XYZ file of C-alpha atoms in Angstrom:
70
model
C -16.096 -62.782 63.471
C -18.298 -65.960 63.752
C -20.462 -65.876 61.370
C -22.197 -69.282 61.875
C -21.967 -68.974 65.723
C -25.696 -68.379 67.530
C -26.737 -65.119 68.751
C -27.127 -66.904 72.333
C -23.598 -68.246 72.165
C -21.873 -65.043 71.448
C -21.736 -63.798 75.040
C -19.829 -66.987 76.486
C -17.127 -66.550 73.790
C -16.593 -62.986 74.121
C -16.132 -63.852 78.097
C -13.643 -66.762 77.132
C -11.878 -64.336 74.563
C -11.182 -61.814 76.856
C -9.293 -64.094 79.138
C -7.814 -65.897 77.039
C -6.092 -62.836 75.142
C -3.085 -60.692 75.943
C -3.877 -57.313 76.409
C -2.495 -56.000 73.484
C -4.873 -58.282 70.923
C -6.475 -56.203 68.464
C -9.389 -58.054 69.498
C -8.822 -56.200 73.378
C -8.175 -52.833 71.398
C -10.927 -53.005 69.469
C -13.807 -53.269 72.245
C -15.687 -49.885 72.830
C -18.653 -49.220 75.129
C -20.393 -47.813 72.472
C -20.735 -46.623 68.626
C -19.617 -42.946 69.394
C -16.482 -43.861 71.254
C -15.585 -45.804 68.411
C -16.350 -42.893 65.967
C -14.294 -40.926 68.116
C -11.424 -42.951 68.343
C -11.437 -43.622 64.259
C -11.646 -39.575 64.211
C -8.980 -39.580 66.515
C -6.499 -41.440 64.849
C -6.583 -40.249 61.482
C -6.639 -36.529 62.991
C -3.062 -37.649 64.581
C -2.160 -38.952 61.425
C -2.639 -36.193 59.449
C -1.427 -33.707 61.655
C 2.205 -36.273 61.758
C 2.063 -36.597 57.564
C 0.969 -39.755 57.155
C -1.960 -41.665 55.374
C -4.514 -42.242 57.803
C -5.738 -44.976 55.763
C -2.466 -46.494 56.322
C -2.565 -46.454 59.711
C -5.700 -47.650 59.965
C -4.467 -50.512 57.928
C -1.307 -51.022 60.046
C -1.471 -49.759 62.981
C 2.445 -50.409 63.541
C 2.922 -48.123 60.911
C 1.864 -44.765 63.512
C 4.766 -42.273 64.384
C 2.326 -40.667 66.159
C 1.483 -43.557 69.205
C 5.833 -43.802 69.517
């Protein structure tokens, strides 16, 4: 996200991001207490996907897309 931003910074603007953004940012939807919860979400979503006939890929690409989350 910041590529030129110091490790030791990154903490402050994660705090200032998170107040500063609506709820509904993808940067909000996108925070996970860990690697597996991720995984588990991706999983998730392309499971629902499938099972409503569309390309998970697609989804995952545009979210907006899902008939599924309706």
């Amino acid at each position: 996200l910041f590529p030129l931003m110091p490790y030791h910074s990154m903490g402050e603007a994660h705090r200032r991001l998170m107040s500063a953004l609506p709820e509904d940012s993808p940067y909000k939807k996108g925070i996970f207490p860990g690697l597996w919860a991720a995984l588990r979400e991706l999983l998730r979503g392309a499971r629902m996907a499938g099972k409503a006939g569309q390309n998970p890929v697609q989804v995952w690409r545009h979210p907006e897309t899902a008939t599924y989350a309706r």
